[in-house]
Each structure stands twice: as structure tokens, then as C-alpha cells.
């Protein structure tokens, strides 16, 4: 498999994307934030300040080559990798995920991997807290943080922040849990009906975020995707986006 990479630097006009380190990664057109997330910087929102520290973000689905690319970039730049994968955070979930193997992790330090048990709730807010702490720690030690993962909701939350979330309703969540246990497809269909934007971004298999989206809708009467747009925060990073792709 030959892997090249699409890159973009949203924000400041004329900002240069750094050389990612060699053969197989020529720059390609296209705004990866737009391609993967929809427009992250709407006209009502100020683009990232060019004085913000840049943050290299490598995104892509499982088996796309992003993990290999992130490792090669980390080796070239003396970097460390901050995982943005919703499954890699869980201990023991090593099959069918993009979690790097122990040999790779012994060569390149990884963060936000194996930090929770499978039965433990780990929200997007928990991810943002853990990832931000890792990025700050990496920079304090003079290394380069590289965010890599396929969970676009996590990446979006890290770059754009989270809306002020309404409190959880235990009784409603228990009811949604029961609905999911009885018929997951029907629950996904309900979310697709009331909030197709969120359903598309979350995907059909992320139980926790599907149920949270429905919980927010039932509590507030407003789709969670509308909360995302309405309550976006100012960017905290100037993201330099990259995505590997298979050559055809």
C-alpha cells in the first residue's frame, strides 16, 4: 500500500504547512476540517489566531494508514502522539481498532491510550481534558504533540470546544439504555429522524454518544448538533490538518 497525504492549514491566509518529512507525503489540495467535519469556522466565528500555537492533527478511518503516518512524523519531528480514538482509550480493546502495538509504543510515546476500563464512562469532555493535559505536558518537555485518530467528534471537541452540556437525567438515560438493549437499530433510526446531522457525525455504533444526543434532544427540545453550532468556543489551537489516503 502506498500512502500519501492531504493537508491543509485552516485559518491564517498565507500560513505555511510544515514539511511532514519526506517521500510519499506531497501536499494535496483540500480543507480537511471541511472534508471531515463540515465547516469548522463559520462566518460568525473568528478563524484561529495566527499567533496560536500550531497543532498537527492526522485524521482518517481505521486501516487508512494514519497510525503509520503519525509514527513516521513523530520520529522525524521528535514528537509524541496523542490518540483521538474512542476505542483506544479502553484497556483490552486491541482487536479491530487502530491501537498501536506495544513495540510501536515503546519507540514513540503515546498518550490517551488504555486510560479507562470498558465499563467506565469516558465522555468527549473527559477526552478533551486528557488530551489537553497531554499536549501541554509534551510541549513543556520540548517535544512536538501530534494528535492522531479516527474519532472526528473527539478531534472537533478538542479544536472547537464543547457546548455547556445540560445535566444528565438518570431516569431518562436508563430508559434510553433499555431501548438500546432491546433494539439498537431503532434508537439509531430515532436519532437520524430528530438530528440527522448528529447521526451522521457520530455514526451508528457509538452507543454512548448516540444516547447522549437523544438525551440532550429530549431534555432541551433542541438537536445536539444545533448546540454544537450555537455554543462553539474560540479555537485554542491553530490546527494543521493531514489525512493519509490510499493511492489508486
mmCIF file of N, CA and C in Angstrom, residues 2-72:
data_model
loop_
_atom_site.group_PDB
_atom_site.id
_atom_site.type_symbol
_atom_site.label_atom_id
_atom_site.label_comp_id
_atom_site.label_asym_id
_atom_site.label_seq_id
_atom_site.Cartn_x
_atom_site.Cartn_y
_atom_site.Cartn_z
ATOM 1 N N UNK A 2 0.623 2.149 -0.936
ATOM 2 C CA UNK A 2 1.310 3.435 -0.954
ATOM 3 C C UNK A 2 0.412 4.466 -0.320
ATOM 4 N N UNK A 3 0.949 5.221 0.592
ATOM 5 C CA UNK A 3 0.142 6.219 1.294
ATOM 6 C C UNK A 3 0.696 7.588 1.008
ATOM 7 N N UNK A 4 -0.175 8.492 0.545
ATOM 8 C CA UNK A 4 0.220 9.890 0.517
ATOM 9 C C UNK A 4 -0.722 10.646 1.437
ATOM 10 N N UNK A 5 -0.674 11.953 1.431
ATOM 11 C CA UNK A 5 -1.424 12.680 2.455
ATOM 12 C C UNK A 5 -2.004 13.953 1.888
ATOM 13 N N UNK A 6 -3.223 14.244 2.283
ATOM 14 C CA UNK A 6 -3.826 15.536 2.010
ATOM 15 C C UNK A 6 -3.564 16.418 3.211
ATOM 16 N N UNK A 7 -3.312 17.701 2.935
ATOM 17 C CA UNK A 7 -3.014 18.604 4.037
ATOM 18 C C UNK A 7 -3.729 19.934 3.861
ATOM 19 N N UNK A 8 -3.940 20.609 4.950
ATOM 20 C CA UNK A 8 -4.486 21.956 4.899
ATOM 21 C C UNK A 8 -4.142 22.687 6.173
ATOM 22 N N UNK A 9 -4.126 23.992 6.069
ATOM 23 C CA UNK A 9 -3.868 24.832 7.229
ATOM 24 C C UNK A 9 -4.983 25.856 7.321
ATOM 25 N N UNK A 10 -6.116 25.521 7.962
ATOM 26 C CA UNK A 10 -7.210 26.475 8.049
ATOM 27 C C UNK A 10 -6.808 27.639 8.917
ATOM 28 N N UNK A 11 -7.381 28.788 8.597
ATOM 29 C CA UNK A 11 -7.107 29.951 9.455
ATOM 30 C C UNK A 11 -6.364 31.016 8.706
ATOM 31 N N UNK A 12 -5.171 31.322 9.161
ATOM 32 C CA UNK A 12 -4.447 32.477 8.693
ATOM 33 C C UNK A 12 -4.070 32.343 7.230
ATOM 34 N N UNK A 13 -4.438 33.343 6.381
ATOM 35 C CA UNK A 13 -4.025 33.301 4.984
ATOM 36 C C UNK A 13 -2.508 33.317 4.884
ATOM 37 N N UNK A 14 -1.994 32.509 3.975
ATOM 38 C CA UNK A 14 -0.556 32.519 3.759
ATOM 39 C C UNK A 14 0.232 31.697 4.746
ATOM 40 N N UNK A 15 -0.443 31.093 5.743
ATOM 41 C CA UNK A 15 0.276 30.268 6.702
ATOM 42 C C UNK A 15 0.798 29.023 6.004
ATOM 43 N N UNK A 16 2.056 28.676 6.226
ATOM 44 C CA UNK A 16 2.641 27.524 5.569
ATOM 45 C C UNK A 16 2.470 26.267 6.406
ATOM 46 N N UNK A 17 2.100 25.198 5.736
ATOM 47 C CA UNK A 17 2.056 23.905 6.399
ATOM 48 C C UNK A 17 3.469 23.357 6.465
ATOM 49 N N UNK A 18 3.935 22.903 7.625
ATOM 50 C CA UNK A 18 5.300 22.416 7.713
ATOM 51 C C UNK A 18 5.496 21.158 6.886
ATOM 52 N N UNK A 19 6.728 20.949 6.437
ATOM 53 C CA UNK A 19 7.063 19.739 5.708
ATOM 54 C C UNK A 19 6.894 18.552 6.652
ATOM 55 N N UNK A 20 6.086 17.577 6.261
ATOM 56 C CA UNK A 20 5.842 16.432 7.123
ATOM 57 C C UNK A 20 6.926 15.374 7.015
ATOM 58 N N UNK A 21 7.952 15.636 6.251
ATOM 59 C CA UNK A 21 9.106 14.782 6.389
ATOM 60 C C UNK A 21 9.347 13.767 5.305
ATOM 61 N N UNK A 22 9.164 14.115 4.044
ATOM 62 C CA UNK A 22 9.779 13.265 3.063
ATOM 63 C C UNK A 22 8.869 12.613 2.067
ATOM 64 N N UNK A 23 9.379 11.571 1.461
ATOM 65 C CA UNK A 23 8.737 10.929 0.322
ATOM 66 C C UNK A 23 7.385 10.342 0.712
ATOM 67 N N UNK A 24 6.477 10.374 -0.272
ATOM 68 C CA UNK A 24 5.173 9.756 -0.051
ATOM 69 C C UNK A 24 4.150 10.676 0.569
ATOM 70 N N UNK A 25 4.544 11.915 0.945
ATOM 71 C CA UNK A 25 3.600 12.817 1.581
ATOM 72 C C UNK A 25 3.583 14.180 0.880
ATOM 73 N N UNK A 26 3.304 14.237 -0.430
ATOM 74 C CA UNK A 26 3.230 15.536 -1.096
ATOM 75 C C UNK A 26 1.974 16.266 -0.686
ATOM 76 N N UNK A 27 1.991 17.598 -0.641
ATOM 77 C CA UNK A 27 0.790 18.341 -0.289
ATOM 78 C C UNK A 27 -0.290 18.163 -1.348
ATOM 79 N N UNK A 28 -1.525 18.088 -0.915
ATOM 80 C CA UNK A 28 -2.661 17.963 -1.815
ATOM 81 C C UNK A 28 -3.679 19.033 -1.441
ATOM 82 N N UNK A 29 -4.502 19.456 -2.389
ATOM 83 C CA UNK A 29 -5.495 20.477 -2.075
ATOM 84 C C UNK A 29 -6.606 19.914 -1.218
ATOM 85 N N UNK A 30 -7.317 20.819 -0.595
ATOM 86 C CA UNK A 30 -8.498 20.385 0.162
ATOM 87 C C UNK A 30 -8.382 20.742 1.618
ATOM 88 N N UNK A 31 -9.483 21.202 2.184
ATOM 89 C CA UNK A 31 -9.513 21.576 3.591
ATOM 90 C C UNK A 31 -10.014 20.387 4.379
ATOM 91 N N UNK A 32 -9.128 19.750 5.144
ATOM 92 C CA UNK A 32 -9.511 18.530 5.840
ATOM 93 C C UNK A 32 -10.541 18.775 6.924
ATOM 94 N N UNK A 33 -10.489 19.938 7.552
ATOM 95 C CA UNK A 33 -11.528 20.227 8.540
ATOM 96 C C UNK A 33 -12.891 20.277 7.864
ATOM 97 N N UNK A 34 -12.965 20.926 6.692
ATOM 98 C CA UNK A 34 -14.231 20.957 5.980
ATOM 99 C C UNK A 34 -14.630 19.569 5.523
ATOM 100 N N UNK A 35 -13.668 18.801 4.973
ATOM 101 C CA UNK A 35 -13.991 17.492 4.437
ATOM 102 C C UNK A 35 -14.511 16.549 5.504
ATOM 103 N N UNK A 36 -13.936 16.597 6.678
ATOM 104 C CA UNK A 36 -14.276 15.621 7.704
ATOM 105 C C UNK A 36 -15.362 16.104 8.651
ATOM 106 N N UNK A 37 -15.444 17.390 8.898
ATOM 107 C CA UNK A 37 -16.319 17.868 9.955
ATOM 108 C C UNK A 37 -17.411 18.818 9.470
ATOM 109 N N UNK A 38 -17.444 19.177 8.212
ATOM 110 C CA UNK A 38 -18.222 20.328 7.812
ATOM 111 C C UNK A 38 -17.412 21.560 8.171
ATOM 112 N N UNK A 39 -17.885 22.721 7.794
ATOM 113 C CA UNK A 39 -17.091 23.921 8.023
ATOM 114 C C UNK A 39 -16.919 24.175 9.512
ATOM 115 N N UNK A 40 -15.675 24.158 10.040
ATOM 116 C CA UNK A 40 -15.477 24.350 11.467
ATOM 117 C C UNK A 40 -15.448 25.811 11.863
ATOM 118 N N UNK A 41 -15.235 26.701 10.908
ATOM 119 C CA UNK A 41 -15.120 28.115 11.207
ATOM 120 C C UNK A 41 -16.144 28.884 10.393
ATOM 121 N N UNK A 42 -17.407 28.903 10.844
ATOM 122 C CA UNK A 42 -18.448 29.590 10.102
ATOM 123 C C UNK A 42 -18.197 31.088 10.092
ATOM 124 N N UNK A 43 -18.959 31.786 9.254
ATOM 125 C CA UNK A 43 -18.744 33.221 9.093
ATOM 126 C C UNK A 43 -18.937 33.970 10.401
ATOM 127 N N UNK A 44 -19.727 33.409 11.324
ATOM 128 C CA UNK A 44 -19.973 34.072 12.605
ATOM 129 C C UNK A 44 -18.838 33.867 13.596
ATOM 130 N N UNK A 45 -17.840 33.097 13.215
ATOM 131 C CA UNK A 45 -16.782 32.739 14.143
ATOM 132 C C UNK A 45 -15.440 33.179 13.588
ATOM 133 N N UNK A 46 -14.632 33.811 14.449
ATOM 134 C CA UNK A 46 -13.317 34.262 14.033
ATOM 135 C C UNK A 46 -12.399 33.063 13.821
ATOM 136 N N UNK A 47 -11.688 33.003 12.654
ATOM 137 C CA UNK A 47 -10.749 31.901 12.437
ATOM 138 C C UNK A 47 -9.640 31.921 13.482
ATOM 139 N N UNK A 48 -8.888 30.836 13.591
ATOM 140 C CA UNK A 48 -7.841 30.765 14.602
ATOM 141 C C UNK A 48 -6.836 31.900 14.464
ATOM 142 N N UNK A 49 -6.440 32.454 15.587
ATOM 143 C CA UNK A 49 -5.418 33.489 15.624
ATOM 144 C C UNK A 49 -4.107 32.912 15.090
ATOM 145 N N UNK A 50 -3.473 33.580 14.101
ATOM 146 C CA UNK A 50 -2.213 33.035 13.577
ATOM 147 C C UNK A 50 -1.118 32.952 14.623
ATOM 148 N N UNK A 51 -1.296 33.658 15.757
ATOM 149 C CA UNK A 51 -0.300 33.589 16.823
ATOM 150 C C UNK A 51 -0.506 32.390 17.747
ATOM 151 N N UNK A 52 -1.638 31.684 17.601
ATOM 152 C CA UNK A 52 -1.841 30.483 18.402
ATOM 153 C C UNK A 52 -0.804 29.434 18.025
ATOM 154 N N UNK A 53 -0.464 28.597 18.990
ATOM 155 C CA UNK A 53 0.481 27.534 18.700
ATOM 156 C C UNK A 53 -0.140 26.544 17.719
ATOM 157 N N UNK A 54 0.614 26.142 16.697
ATOM 158 C CA UNK A 54 0.076 25.159 15.762
ATOM 159 C C UNK A 54 -0.023 23.786 16.404
ATOM 160 N N UNK A 55 -0.968 23.006 15.927
ATOM 161 C CA UNK A 55 -1.140 21.644 16.413
ATOM 162 C C UNK A 55 -1.343 20.740 15.212
ATOM 163 N N UNK A 56 -0.436 19.788 15.020
ATOM 164 C CA UNK A 56 -0.540 18.853 13.911
ATOM 165 C C UNK A 56 -1.574 17.791 14.247
ATOM 166 N N UNK A 57 -2.542 17.604 13.345
ATOM 167 C CA UNK A 57 -3.635 16.659 13.551
ATOM 168 C C UNK A 57 -3.718 15.748 12.341
ATOM 169 N N UNK A 58 -3.586 14.452 12.553
ATOM 170 C CA UNK A 58 -3.659 13.460 11.479
ATOM 171 C C UNK A 58 -4.912 12.629 11.697
ATOM 172 N N UNK A 59 -5.833 12.674 10.719
ATOM 173 C CA UNK A 59 -7.125 12.010 10.874
ATOM 174 C C UNK A 59 -7.333 10.994 9.765
ATOM 175 N N UNK A 60 -8.239 10.067 10.003
ATOM 176 C CA UNK A 60 -8.554 9.069 9.000
ATOM 177 C C UNK A 60 -9.194 7.863 9.642
ATOM 178 N N UNK A 61 -9.916 7.052 8.864
ATOM 179 C CA UNK A 61 -10.578 5.867 9.403
ATOM 180 C C UNK A 61 -9.587 4.760 9.715
ATOM 181 N N UNK A 62 -10.079 3.720 10.382
ATOM 182 C CA UNK A 62 -9.257 2.550 10.682
ATOM 183 C C UNK A 62 -8.672 1.974 9.392
ATOM 184 N N UNK A 63 -7.384 1.603 9.456
ATOM 185 C CA UNK A 63 -6.657 0.982 8.341
ATOM 186 C C UNK A 63 -6.385 1.944 7.191
ATOM 187 N N UNK A 64 -6.504 3.255 7.427
ATOM 188 C CA UNK A 64 -6.227 4.232 6.373
ATOM 189 C C UNK A 64 -4.745 4.547 6.249
ATOM 190 N N UNK A 65 -3.950 4.174 7.256
ATOM 191 C CA UNK A 65 -2.534 4.500 7.256
ATOM 192 C C UNK A 65 -2.171 5.643 8.169
ATOM 193 N N UNK A 66 -3.170 6.184 8.903
ATOM 194 C CA UNK A 66 -2.879 7.350 9.740
ATOM 195 C C UNK A 66 -1.933 7.020 10.890
ATOM 196 N N UNK A 67 -2.057 5.805 11.455
ATOM 197 C CA UNK A 67 -1.192 5.445 12.577
ATOM 198 C C UNK A 67 0.255 5.369 12.113
ATOM 199 N N UNK A 68 0.475 4.743 10.961
ATOM 200 C CA UNK A 68 1.828 4.656 10.419
ATOM 201 C C UNK A 68 2.371 6.041 10.098
ATOM 202 N N UNK A 69 1.536 6.878 9.496
ATOM 203 C CA UNK A 69 1.960 8.239 9.171
ATOM 204 C C UNK A 69 2.309 9.009 10.433
ATOM 205 N N UNK A 70 1.455 8.902 11.468
ATOM 206 C CA UNK A 70 1.713 9.619 12.720
ATOM 207 C C UNK A 70 3.028 9.181 13.340
ATOM 208 N N UNK A 71 3.314 7.889 13.308
ATOM 209 C CA UNK A 71 4.566 7.380 13.872
ATOM 210 C C UNK A 71 5.758 7.910 13.088
ATOM 211 N N UNK A 72 5.671 7.891 11.749
ATOM 212 C CA UNK A 72 6.778 8.387 10.937
ATOM 213 C C UNK A 72 7.020 9.874 11.170
#
